[in-house]
């Protein structure tokens, strides 16, 4: 690091800048851990976050009903058993405030806040090739000079905005779920509209339905949904989970999607119909995502298998509501189960049995515009509303990075590059962008197909080891070569082509953002396989990378 500092002293820009070894963008699950790891290793690091506190996703997404779909015993850090023993989850699937509290607890326990700059946005990162350092500019006017930039800016952190004409003309209250105010919103006696029925929309709907005077849910695509079986933990439950800390950690790291379950029931095609049904029923009753990502792997690759499992889920959903008209509207038939993110719900479908809750089909009659009194659909109807909630999702995986002006070698713009084609190497780095590391980036499982903390922790550890390697060898920069990147993209695309996820329109493929280049964002080879590939690269001393 002394060597590095000597080099940067020669930079004119650096004279006025704050000088660090690394800048971390984001102080959520990934950013906090990256800060901890690099600081432990002796680096001078700063994390920058736009929020007024830490927590990332769990800071921003404070909408009514926000709750994690991963069980708390896998949605957490693994780096310290002591930390695990010091924290007590109250439920299997905790609500947003608890996960936010956990991340604040971690920040305090490791005294991370002193190296976090809050209420600050990174505007640009420009690589100065002559000195192999990044100049990071923030909206506070500061320029930070750092050897490494690490994005922990999140995969679902850039909300889609300005989707509808006339939004500003609405005279009622309007909220985007991921920018929910900290003070409570009073729904009593109000006519409320919710646009969007993804994992977020359904949590909002099921939560506010009993509180509002009238609720209209504007749906373009019906979700497959599994009833969540939440459970309040007793001391005995917690003790039992804590005793399994190492076992659960190993299971999560070695599974396909980073949970403590996996495709352990063998092949669907080779199982008897009775055995298949037994497994599906058992996993349905588990009330978790295990039915989706811990039953039969063929759900993701074999259309015939997917069709049968989709039929099973449709029957289960229909049994919950019984009403034929509602079944037609709420039970999906136009795509296969699990080819979009499957949410867990708590009496979401049943909410539509309430007389004041209505589903509005905006596939056949799309939203034309927002008018001062509500939503106008193309059939000319005006749906009058007092409150409008937009649960319309995110520019996933790329959005957090493309909103920053990132310039690599030869002034190459990442935003421009990704506006043509979204490519990375190992989902961790990009050719022409030396010393820029990314977590949950495109072409890694963490972009979409992973229990977030499992993949974030793995990538943070890989990045930290890589930086330690470079410093130990007194090297200035690391960058994937064009050939290496092409090979990773080709490998990724081969896996994507065999996955049914690629064939359905969703945020998984960028299909929710107009003009976004289409590619399955997440690596579909499995968290376990991905980790092994990353480990092999490190074991070979990053031989395929260009290291200077
Ligand atoms: P999403 O899954 O992308 O859903 C957005 C919804 O808005 C969809 O129903 C979409 O319809 C609709 N929409 C978007 N643009 C529209 C338009 N122009 N007109 C009409 N409808 C429009 O977003 P999300 O629900 O925020 O969830 C994103 C991800 O966040 C989830 O998949 C999950 O990974 C994560 N999440 C997790 C949890 C949890 O763990 N409990 C909770 C919330 C979110 P189409 O489907 O037709 O595009």
Coordinates of C-alpha atoms and ligand atoms in Angstrom, one line a residue:
X1 CA 0.0 0.0 0.0
X2 CA 3.0 2.3 0.6
X3 CA 3.9 1.7 -3.0
X4 CA 0.4 2.6 -4.1
X5 CA 0.3 5.8 -2.2
X6 CA 3.7 6.8 -3.6
X7 CA 2.3 6.4 -7.1
X8 CA -0.8 8.3 -6.5
X9 CA 1.1 11.2 -5.0
X10 CA 2.3 11.9 -8.5
X11 CA -1.3 12.4 -9.7
X12 CA -2.4 16.0 -9.8
X13 CA -6.0 15.0 -9.2
X14 CA -5.0 13.1 -6.1
X15 CA -3.5 16.2 -4.5
X16 CA -7.0 17.5 -3.9
X17 CA -8.7 14.2 -3.3
X18 CA -9.3 12.0 -0.4
X19 CA -7.0 9.0 -0.9
X20 CA -8.1 5.5 -0.1
X21 CA -7.1 2.0 -1.1
X22 CA -10.7 1.1 -1.9
X23 CA -14.1 2.8 -2.3
X24 CA -17.1 0.6 -1.7
X25 CA -20.4 1.7 -3.3
X26 CA -23.3 0.7 -1.0
X27 CA -23.7 -0.2 2.7
X28 CA -26.1 -3.0 2.5
X29 CA -25.4 -6.7 3.1
X30 CA -22.6 -6.8 0.6
X31 CA -21.1 -3.4 1.3
X32 CA -21.0 -3.9 5.1
X33 CA -19.2 -7.2 4.7
X34 CA -16.8 -5.8 2.1
X35 CA -15.9 -3.0 4.4
X36 CA -15.3 -5.4 7.3
X37 CA -13.1 -7.7 5.2
X38 CA -10.9 -5.0 3.7
X39 CA -10.5 -3.2 7.0
X40 CA -9.6 -6.4 8.8
X41 CA -7.0 -6.9 6.1
X42 CA -5.5 -3.4 6.9
X43 CA -6.8 -1.4 4.0
X44 CA -8.0 2.2 4.1
X45 CA -11.5 1.9 2.9
X46 CA -14.6 4.1 2.6
X47 CA -18.2 2.9 1.9
X48 CA -20.6 5.4 0.3
X49 CA -24.3 5.0 0.5
X50 CA -27.2 7.2 -0.6
X51 CA -29.4 6.2 2.4
X52 CA -29.4 8.0 5.7
X53 CA -28.5 4.7 7.4
X54 CA -27.0 1.4 6.5
X55 CA -29.1 -1.6 5.3
X56 CA -29.3 -1.2 1.5
X57 CA -32.4 -3.1 0.3
X58 CA -33.6 -3.3 3.9
X59 CA -33.2 0.4 4.4
X60 CA -35.1 1.4 1.2
X61 CA -37.9 -1.2 1.0
X62 CA -39.9 -0.3 4.0
X63 CA -43.3 -0.7 2.3
X64 CA -46.2 -2.3 4.2
X65 CA -45.7 -6.0 4.5
X66 CA -42.1 -6.1 3.4
X67 CA -40.7 -9.4 4.5
X68 CA -37.9 -11.7 3.4
X69 CA -38.7 -14.9 1.4
X70 CA -35.5 -16.6 2.6
X71 CA -35.5 -18.1 6.1
X72 CA -33.6 -16.0 8.5
X73 CA -31.1 -18.9 9.3
X74 CA -29.8 -18.6 5.7
X75 CA -30.5 -14.9 5.1
X76 CA -27.6 -13.7 7.3
X77 CA -23.8 -13.5 7.6
X78 CA -21.6 -16.6 8.0
X79 CA -18.2 -15.1 8.8
X80 CA -18.6 -15.2 12.5
X81 CA -20.2 -17.9 14.7
X82 CA -19.9 -15.4 17.5
X83 CA -22.1 -12.9 15.6
X84 CA -24.5 -15.7 14.8
X85 CA -24.8 -16.5 18.5
X86 CA -25.2 -12.9 19.5
X87 CA -28.3 -12.3 17.3
X88 CA -31.7 -13.9 17.8
X89 CA -34.2 -14.0 14.9
X90 CA -37.8 -13.8 16.1
X91 CA -39.3 -15.6 13.0
X92 CA -38.5 -17.9 10.2
X93 CA -39.3 -15.1 7.6
X94 CA -38.7 -11.8 9.4
X95 CA -40.3 -8.6 8.5
X96 CA -38.2 -5.7 7.0
X97 CA -37.6 -3.8 10.3
X98 CA -35.9 -6.9 11.9
X99 CA -33.5 -7.4 9.0
X100 CA -32.8 -3.7 8.9
X101 CA -32.1 -3.9 12.7
X102 CA -29.8 -6.9 12.2
X103 CA -27.7 -5.0 9.6
X104 CA -27.5 -2.0 12.0
X105 CA -26.5 -4.4 14.7
X106 CA -23.7 -5.7 12.5
X107 CA -22.5 -2.2 11.6
X108 CA -22.3 -1.3 15.3
X109 CA -20.8 -4.5 16.5
X110 CA -17.8 -4.1 14.1
X111 CA -17.7 -0.3 14.4
X112 CA -18.3 0.0 10.6
X113 CA -20.1 3.4 10.6
X114 CA -16.9 5.4 11.1
X115 CA -15.9 4.4 7.5
X116 CA -19.3 4.9 5.9
X117 CA -20.4 8.1 4.3
X118 CA -24.1 8.2 4.3
X119 CA -26.6 10.5 2.4
X120 CA -24.1 10.5 -0.5
X121 CA -24.4 9.3 -4.1
X122 CA -21.5 8.3 -6.3
X123 CA -21.9 10.2 -9.5
X124 CA -18.9 9.0 -11.5
X125 CA -15.9 6.7 -11.4
X126 CA -13.1 7.5 -13.8
X127 CA -10.0 5.3 -14.2
X128 CA -6.7 7.0 -14.7
X129 CA -4.7 4.5 -16.6
X130 CA -1.4 6.4 -16.1
X131 CA -1.5 5.8 -12.4
X132 CA -3.9 2.8 -12.3
X133 CA -6.3 4.5 -9.9
X134 CA -10.0 5.5 -9.9
X135 CA -11.3 9.0 -9.3
X136 CA -14.7 8.7 -7.6
X137 CA -16.9 11.8 -7.6
X138 CA -19.8 12.1 -5.3
X139 CA -22.8 14.4 -5.2
X140 CA -21.2 16.2 -2.2
X141 CA -18.6 17.5 -4.6
X142 CA -15.8 15.3 -3.2
X143 CA -13.3 13.4 -5.4
X144 CA -12.1 10.2 -3.8
X145 CA -8.9 8.7 -5.2
X146 CA -8.7 5.0 -4.8
X147 CA -6.9 2.0 -6.3
X148 CA -10.0 -0.2 -6.2
X149 CA -13.7 0.4 -6.6
X150 CA -16.1 -2.3 -5.5
X151 CA -19.7 -2.1 -6.3
X152 CA -22.0 -3.5 -3.6
X153 CA -24.8 -1.3 -5.0
X154 CA -27.3 -4.1 -5.2
X155 CA -29.2 -6.0 -7.9
X156 CA -32.7 -4.7 -7.1
X157 CA -31.9 -1.1 -6.0
X158 CA -32.7 1.1 -9.0
X159 CA -36.5 1.4 -9.2
X160 CA -38.2 1.8 -12.5
X161 CA -39.4 5.4 -12.7
X162 CA -41.6 7.5 -15.0
X163 CA -43.4 4.4 -16.5
X164 CA -46.7 6.2 -16.9
X165 CA -47.6 9.5 -18.5
X166 CA -49.2 12.0 -16.2
X167 CA -47.7 10.7 -12.9
X168 CA -47.1 14.2 -11.7
X169 CA -50.6 15.3 -12.4
X170 CA -52.0 12.9 -9.7
X171 CA -53.6 14.9 -6.9
X172 CA -53.6 12.1 -4.3
X173 CA -50.7 10.4 -2.6
X174 CA -48.3 8.4 -4.8
X175 CA -45.6 6.0 -3.6
X176 CA -43.0 3.7 -5.1
X177 CA -42.6 0.7 -2.8
X178 CA -38.8 0.9 -2.8
X179 CA -38.9 4.6 -1.8
X180 CA -41.5 4.3 0.9
X181 CA -41.6 7.1 3.5
X182 CA -40.4 6.4 7.0
X183 CA -43.5 7.8 8.6
X184 CA -46.6 5.5 8.5
X185 CA -49.1 6.0 5.6
X186 CA -52.7 6.0 6.8
X187 CA -55.0 4.0 4.4
X188 CA -58.1 4.2 6.5
X189 CA -61.2 5.2 4.5
X190 CA -59.1 5.6 1.3
X191 CA -59.4 4.2 -2.2
X192 CA -56.1 2.7 -3.0
X193 CA -54.6 1.4 -6.3
X194 CA -51.6 -0.9 -6.5
X195 CA -49.8 -1.4 -9.8
X196 CA -47.7 -4.5 -10.0
X197 CA -48.2 -8.1 -8.7
X198 CA -44.6 -9.2 -8.3
X199 CA -43.1 -10.3 -4.9
X200 CA -43.4 -6.7 -3.7
X201 CA -47.0 -6.0 -4.9
X202 CA -48.4 -9.1 -3.4
X203 CA -46.9 -8.3 0.0
X204 CA -48.4 -4.8 -0.1
X205 CA -51.8 -6.0 -1.2
X206 CA -52.2 -8.8 1.4
X207 CA -51.1 -6.3 4.1
X208 CA -53.2 -3.2 3.3
X209 CA -56.3 -5.0 2.0
X210 CA -58.0 -5.1 5.5
X211 CA -57.1 -1.4 6.2
X212 CA -58.4 0.3 3.1
X213 CA -61.9 1.4 2.0
X214 CA -61.4 0.1 -1.5
X215 CA -58.4 -1.6 -3.2
X216 CA -57.8 -2.0 -7.0
X217 CA -54.9 -4.2 -8.0
X218 CA -53.7 -3.5 -11.5
X219 CA -52.2 -6.7 -12.8
X220 CA -50.4 -7.4 -16.1
X221 CA -49.0 -10.8 -15.3
X222 CA -50.4 -13.1 -12.6
X223 CA -47.8 -14.6 -10.3
X224 CA -47.5 -18.2 -9.2
X225 CA -47.4 -18.0 -5.5
X226 CA -46.8 -20.3 -2.6
X227 CA -48.4 -19.7 0.9
X228 CA -45.6 -18.8 3.3
X229 CA -45.4 -20.9 6.4
X230 CA -44.0 -18.5 8.8
X231 CA -43.2 -19.5 12.3
X232 CA -42.3 -17.6 15.5
X233 CA -39.0 -19.0 16.9
X234 CA -38.8 -20.2 20.4
X235 CA -35.4 -20.3 22.3
X236 CA -35.3 -24.0 21.5
X237 CA -35.7 -23.4 17.8
X238 CA -33.0 -20.8 17.8
X239 CA -30.6 -23.0 19.8
X240 CA -31.2 -25.8 17.4
X241 CA -30.4 -23.6 14.4
X242 CA -27.4 -22.1 16.1
X243 CA -26.0 -25.6 16.8
X244 CA -26.2 -26.2 13.0
X245 CA -24.3 -23.1 12.0
X246 CA -21.5 -24.8 10.2
X247 CA -23.7 -27.4 8.6
X248 CA -26.2 -24.8 7.3
X249 CA -23.4 -22.6 6.0
X250 CA -21.9 -25.5 4.1
X251 CA -25.3 -26.5 2.7
X252 CA -26.0 -23.0 1.5
X253 CA -22.6 -22.6 -0.2
X254 CA -22.9 -25.9 -1.9
X255 CA -26.4 -25.7 -3.1
X256 CA -27.8 -24.5 -6.5
X257 CA -29.4 -21.3 -5.3
X258 CA -27.6 -20.6 -2.0
X259 CA -30.2 -22.1 0.4
X260 CA -30.0 -25.0 2.9
X261 CA -32.1 -27.1 0.5
X262 CA -31.2 -28.4 -2.9
X263 CA -32.3 -30.7 -5.7
X264 CA -31.9 -33.7 -3.5
X265 CA -34.9 -35.7 -4.7
X266 CA -33.3 -37.1 -7.9
X267 CA -34.8 -36.9 -11.3
X268 CA -38.5 -36.1 -11.8
X269 CA -38.6 -38.1 -14.9
X270 CA -37.2 -41.2 -13.2
X271 CA -39.5 -40.9 -10.1
X272 CA -42.8 -42.7 -10.0
X273 CA -45.9 -40.4 -10.2
X274 CA -46.7 -41.3 -6.5
X275 CA -43.2 -40.3 -5.4
X276 CA -43.3 -37.0 -7.4
X277 CA -46.6 -36.1 -5.9
X278 CA -45.3 -36.9 -2.4
X279 CA -42.3 -34.6 -2.8
X280 CA -44.4 -31.8 -4.3
X281 CA -47.0 -32.0 -1.6
X282 CA -44.3 -32.1 1.1
X283 CA -42.6 -29.1 -0.3
X284 CA -45.8 -27.2 -0.8
X285 CA -46.6 -27.8 2.9
X286 CA -43.1 -26.5 3.8
X287 CA -44.3 -23.0 2.7
X288 CA -40.9 -21.9 1.5
X289 CA -39.1 -21.5 -1.8
X290 CA -38.0 -25.2 -1.6
X291 CA -40.8 -26.2 -3.9
X292 CA -39.2 -24.0 -6.6
X293 CA -35.5 -24.3 -6.1
X294 CA -35.2 -27.4 -4.0
X295 CA -37.5 -29.9 -5.6
X296 CA -36.6 -31.1 -9.1
X297 CA -34.0 -29.3 -11.2
X298 CA -35.9 -30.3 -14.4
X299 CA -38.4 -27.6 -13.6
X300 CA -35.9 -25.2 -15.0
X301 CA -34.9 -27.2 -18.1
X302 CA -37.6 -29.6 -19.2
X303 CA -40.8 -28.1 -20.6
X304 CA -42.9 -31.3 -20.0
X305 CA -41.8 -31.5 -16.4
X306 CA -42.4 -27.8 -15.9
X307 CA -45.8 -28.2 -17.4
X308 CA -46.8 -30.9 -14.8
X309 CA -45.4 -29.0 -11.8
X310 CA -47.1 -25.8 -13.1
X311 CA -50.4 -27.7 -13.2
X312 CA -49.8 -28.9 -9.6
X313 CA -49.3 -25.3 -8.4
X314 CA -52.3 -24.1 -10.4
X315 CA -54.5 -26.7 -8.7
X316 CA -53.2 -25.7 -5.3
X317 CA -53.8 -22.0 -6.0
X318 CA -57.3 -22.6 -7.4
X319 CA -58.2 -24.6 -4.3
X320 CA -57.5 -21.6 -2.2
X321 CA -59.9 -19.3 -3.9
X322 CA -62.4 -21.7 -5.6
X323 CA -64.3 -18.8 -7.3
X324 CA -64.0 -19.6 -11.1
X325 CA -63.9 -16.0 -12.2
X326 CA -61.1 -15.1 -9.8
X327 CA -59.2 -18.3 -10.7
X328 CA -59.2 -17.2 -14.3
X329 CA -57.7 -13.8 -13.2
X330 CA -55.3 -14.8 -10.4
X331 CA -53.9 -18.2 -11.5
X332 CA -51.3 -17.9 -14.3
X333 CA -51.6 -20.0 -17.4
X334 CA -49.4 -18.2 -19.9
X335 CA -45.9 -19.2 -18.6
X336 CA -44.4 -22.0 -16.6
X337 CA -44.0 -22.2 -12.8
X338 CA -40.6 -20.9 -11.6
X339 CA -39.6 -19.3 -14.8
X340 CA -40.2 -16.0 -13.0
X341 CA -39.3 -15.4 -9.4
X342 CA -41.9 -17.2 -7.3
X343 CA -43.1 -15.2 -4.3
X344 CA -44.3 -16.5 -1.0
X345 CA -47.6 -15.0 0.2
X346 CA -49.7 -14.7 3.3
X347 CA -53.4 -14.8 2.3
X348 CA -52.7 -12.8 -0.9
X349 CA -55.2 -14.8 -3.0
X350 CA -57.8 -14.7 -0.2
X351 CA -57.6 -10.9 -0.1
X352 CA -59.5 -10.9 -3.4
X353 CA -62.5 -12.7 -1.7
X354 CA -63.1 -9.5 0.2
X355 CA -65.8 -7.4 -1.3
X356 CA -63.8 -4.2 -1.5
X357 CA -60.8 -5.8 -3.3
X358 CA -60.8 -6.0 -7.0
X359 CA -58.3 -7.2 -9.6
X360 CA -58.0 -5.1 -12.7
X361 CA -56.7 -6.8 -15.8
X362 CA -54.2 -4.4 -17.4
X363 CA -53.0 -6.9 -19.9
X364 CA -56.1 -6.7 -22.0
X365 CA -56.7 -3.0 -21.2
X366 CA -53.3 -1.4 -20.3
X367 CA -52.8 1.7 -18.3
X368 CA -53.1 4.6 -20.7
X369 CA -52.0 7.3 -18.3
X370 CA -52.3 8.6 -14.8
X371 CA -54.9 11.4 -14.5
X372 CA -55.4 13.8 -11.5
X373 CA -58.0 11.5 -10.0
X374 CA -56.6 8.1 -10.7
X375 CA -55.6 5.7 -13.5
X376 CA -57.0 5.8 -16.9
X377 CA -56.9 2.5 -18.9
X378 CA -57.0 2.2 -22.7
X379 CA -60.7 1.1 -22.6
X380 CA -61.5 4.6 -21.5
X381 CA -62.2 3.7 -17.8
X382 CA -61.0 6.0 -15.1
X383 CA -60.2 4.2 -11.8
X384 CA -60.6 6.9 -9.1
X385 CA -58.0 6.7 -6.3
X386 CA -56.8 8.5 -3.3
X387 CA -53.5 6.7 -3.0
X388 CA -51.5 5.1 -5.8
X389 CA -48.8 2.6 -5.0
X390 CA -46.3 1.6 -7.7
X391 CA -44.9 -1.8 -7.1
X392 CA -43.4 -1.9 -10.6
X393 CA -40.0 -3.3 -9.9
X394 CA -36.4 -2.5 -10.8
X395 CA -33.8 -2.1 -13.5
X396 CA -32.2 -5.2 -12.1
X397 CA -28.5 -6.0 -11.8
X398 CA -27.2 -3.3 -14.2
X399 CA -29.3 -0.3 -13.1
X400 CA -27.2 0.5 -10.0
X401 CA -24.1 0.7 -12.1
X402 CA -25.4 2.3 -15.3
X403 CA -26.8 5.3 -13.3
X404 CA -23.2 6.1 -12.4
X405 CA -20.9 7.4 -15.1
X406 CA -18.2 4.7 -15.0
X407 CA -15.3 5.2 -17.3
X408 CA -12.6 2.6 -17.7
X409 CA -9.6 2.5 -19.9
X410 CA -9.7 4.7 -23.0
X411 CA -12.6 6.5 -21.5
X412 CA -14.8 3.5 -22.2
X413 CA -18.3 4.0 -20.7
X414 CA -19.8 1.0 -18.9
X415 CA -23.3 2.5 -19.3
X416 CA -22.7 2.7 -23.1
X417 CA -21.2 -0.8 -23.3
X418 CA -24.1 -2.3 -21.4
X419 CA -26.6 -0.4 -23.5
X420 CA -25.5 -2.6 -26.4
X421 CA -24.8 -5.9 -24.7
X422 CA -24.5 -6.9 -21.0
X423 CA -21.2 -8.7 -20.5
X424 CA -19.0 -9.4 -17.6
X425 CA -16.2 -11.8 -16.7
X426 CA -17.3 -14.3 -13.9
X427 CA -19.9 -11.7 -13.0
X428 CA -17.2 -10.0 -11.1
X429 CA -15.2 -7.7 -13.5
X430 CA -15.5 -6.2 -16.9
X431 CA -12.9 -6.0 -19.7
X432 CA -11.5 -2.5 -20.0
X433 CA -12.4 -1.7 -16.4
X434 CA -9.3 -2.6 -14.3
X435 CA -9.6 -2.8 -10.6
X436 CA -13.4 -2.4 -10.7
X437 CA -15.0 -5.3 -8.8
X438 CA -18.8 -5.9 -8.7
X439 CA -21.0 -8.0 -6.5
X440 CA -24.4 -9.4 -7.7
X441 CA -23.5 -8.2 -11.2
X442 CA -24.8 -9.7 -14.4
X443 CA -23.7 -13.2 -15.3
X444 CA -23.2 -14.2 -11.7
X445 CA -25.8 -16.2 -9.7
X446 CA -26.1 -13.3 -7.3
X447 CA -27.8 -11.2 -10.0
X448 CA -31.0 -13.1 -9.5
X449 CA -30.6 -16.8 -8.8
X450 CA -29.3 -16.8 -5.3
X451 CA -30.2 -16.3 -1.7
X452 CA -28.5 -12.9 -1.6
X453 CA -26.3 -13.2 1.5
X454 CA -24.8 -16.5 0.3
X455 CA -23.6 -15.0 -3.0
X456 CA -22.6 -11.6 -1.7
X457 CA -20.4 -13.2 1.0
X458 CA -18.8 -15.5 -1.5
X459 CA -18.0 -12.6 -4.0
X460 CA -16.8 -10.3 -1.2
X461 CA -14.4 -13.0 -0.1
X462 CA -13.2 -13.6 -3.7
X463 CA -12.6 -9.9 -4.2
X464 CA -10.8 -9.5 -0.9
X465 CA -8.5 -12.4 -1.8
X466 CA -7.8 -11.0 -5.2
X467 CA -6.9 -7.6 -3.8
X468 CA -4.6 -9.2 -1.2
X469 CA -3.0 -11.2 -4.0
X470 CA -2.3 -8.0 -6.0
X471 CA -0.9 -6.2 -3.0
X472 CA 1.3 -9.0 -2.0
X473 CA 2.7 -9.2 -5.5
X474 CA 2.9 -5.4 -5.6
X475 CA 0.9 -5.2 -8.7
X476 CA -1.0 -2.1 -9.9
X477 CA -4.0 -3.5 -11.7
X478 CA -6.0 -6.5 -12.7
X479 CA -8.4 -6.7 -15.7
X480 CA -10.1 -9.6 -17.6
X481 CA -8.9 -10.0 -21.1
X482 CA -11.3 -9.8 -24.1
X483 CA -10.8 -13.5 -24.7
X484 CA -11.5 -14.5 -21.1
X485 CA -14.7 -12.3 -21.1
X486 CA -15.9 -13.8 -24.4
X487 CA -15.4 -17.3 -23.0
X488 CA -17.4 -16.5 -19.8
X489 CA -20.2 -15.0 -21.8
X490 CA -20.3 -18.0 -24.1
X491 CA -20.4 -20.4 -21.2
X492 CA -23.1 -18.3 -19.5
X493 CA -25.1 -18.2 -22.7
X494 CA -24.9 -21.9 -23.2
X495 CA -26.4 -22.5 -19.7
X496 CA -29.0 -19.8 -20.3
X497 CA -30.1 -21.3 -23.6
X498 CA -30.9 -24.6 -21.8
X499 CA -32.8 -22.8 -19.1
X500 CA -36.6 -22.1 -19.3
X501 CA -35.9 -18.8 -17.5
X502 CA -34.6 -17.4 -20.7
X503 CA -37.8 -18.1 -22.5
X504 CA -40.1 -16.1 -20.2
X505 CA -40.3 -12.3 -20.1
X506 CA -39.3 -11.0 -16.7
X507 CA -36.7 -8.9 -14.9
X508 CA -34.5 -12.0 -15.0
X509 CA -33.8 -11.3 -18.7
X510 CA -34.2 -7.6 -18.6
X511 CA -37.6 -8.0 -20.2
X512 CA -39.2 -5.5 -17.8
X513 CA -37.1 -2.6 -19.0
X514 CA -37.8 -1.1 -22.4
X515 CA -34.7 -1.1 -24.6
X516 CA -32.6 -3.1 -22.2
X517 CA -30.4 -5.7 -24.0
X518 CA -31.8 -9.1 -23.4
X519 CA -29.7 -11.8 -21.7
X520 CA -30.4 -14.0 -18.7
X521 CA -28.9 -11.8 -16.0
X522 CA -28.0 -14.6 -13.6
X523 CA -25.6 -17.4 -14.1
X524 CA -27.7 -20.5 -14.4
X525 CA -25.0 -23.1 -13.6
X526 CA -25.7 -23.0 -9.8
X527 CA -24.1 -21.2 -6.9
X528 CA -22.0 -24.3 -6.1
X529 CA -20.6 -24.6 -9.6
X530 CA -20.0 -20.9 -9.8
X531 CA -18.1 -20.8 -6.5
X532 CA -15.9 -23.7 -7.6
X533 CA -15.1 -21.9 -10.9
X534 CA -14.2 -18.7 -9.1
X535 CA -12.0 -20.7 -6.6
X536 CA -10.2 -22.4 -9.5
X537 CA -9.4 -18.9 -11.0
X538 CA -7.9 -17.8 -7.7
X539 CA -6.0 -21.1 -7.2
X540 CA -4.4 -20.5 -10.6
X541 CA -3.2 -17.1 -9.5
X542 CA -5.7 -15.3 -11.8
X543 CA -3.6 -16.6 -14.7
X544 CA -6.1 -15.6 -17.4
X545 CA -6.4 -12.0 -16.2
X546 CA -4.1 -9.3 -17.4
X547 CA -2.2 -8.2 -14.3
X548 CA 0.2 -5.3 -14.4
Ligands
LIG1 P1 -41.3 -7.3 -10.3 O1 -41.2 -8.7 -9.9 O2 -40.5 -6.8 -11.5 O3 -42.8 -6.9 -10.4 C1 -43.2 -5.7 -11.0 C2 -44.6 -5.7 -11.2 O4 -45.0 -4.5 -11.8 C3 -45.0 -6.8 -12.2 O5 -46.3 -7.3 -11.9 C4 -45.1 -6.0 -13.5 O6 -45.9 -6.6 -14.5 C5 -45.6 -4.7 -13.1 N1 -45.3 -3.7 -14.0 C6 -44.1 -3.2 -14.3 N2 -44.1 -2.2 -15.2 C7 -45.4 -2.1 -15.6 C8 -46.2 -1.3 -16.5 N3 -45.5 -0.4 -17.3 N4 -47.5 -1.5 -16.6 C9 -48.1 -2.4 -15.8 N5 -47.5 -3.2 -14.9 C10 -46.2 -3.1 -14.8 O7 -40.8 -6.3 -9.1 P2 -40.9 -6.6 -7.5 O8 -42.3 -7.1 -7.2 O9 -40.5 -5.3 -6.8 O10 -39.9 -7.7 -7.2 C11 -38.6 -7.7 -7.7 C12 -37.8 -8.7 -7.0 O11 -37.4 -8.2 -5.7 C13 -38.5 -10.0 -6.7 O12 -38.5 -10.8 -7.8 C14 -37.6 -10.5 -5.6 O13 -36.4 -11.1 -6.1 C15 -37.3 -9.3 -4.8 N6 -38.2 -9.1 -3.7 C16 -38.1 -10.0 -2.7 C17 -39.0 -10.0 -1.7 C18 -38.9 -11.0 -0.6 O14 -37.9 -11.6 -0.4 N7 -40.0 -11.2 0.1 C19 -40.0 -9.1 -1.7 C20 -40.1 -8.2 -2.7 C21 -39.2 -8.2 -3.7 P3 -45.2 -7.7 -15.5 O15 -44.9 -8.9 -14.6 O16 -46.2 -8.0 -16.5 O17 -44.0 -7.1 -16.1

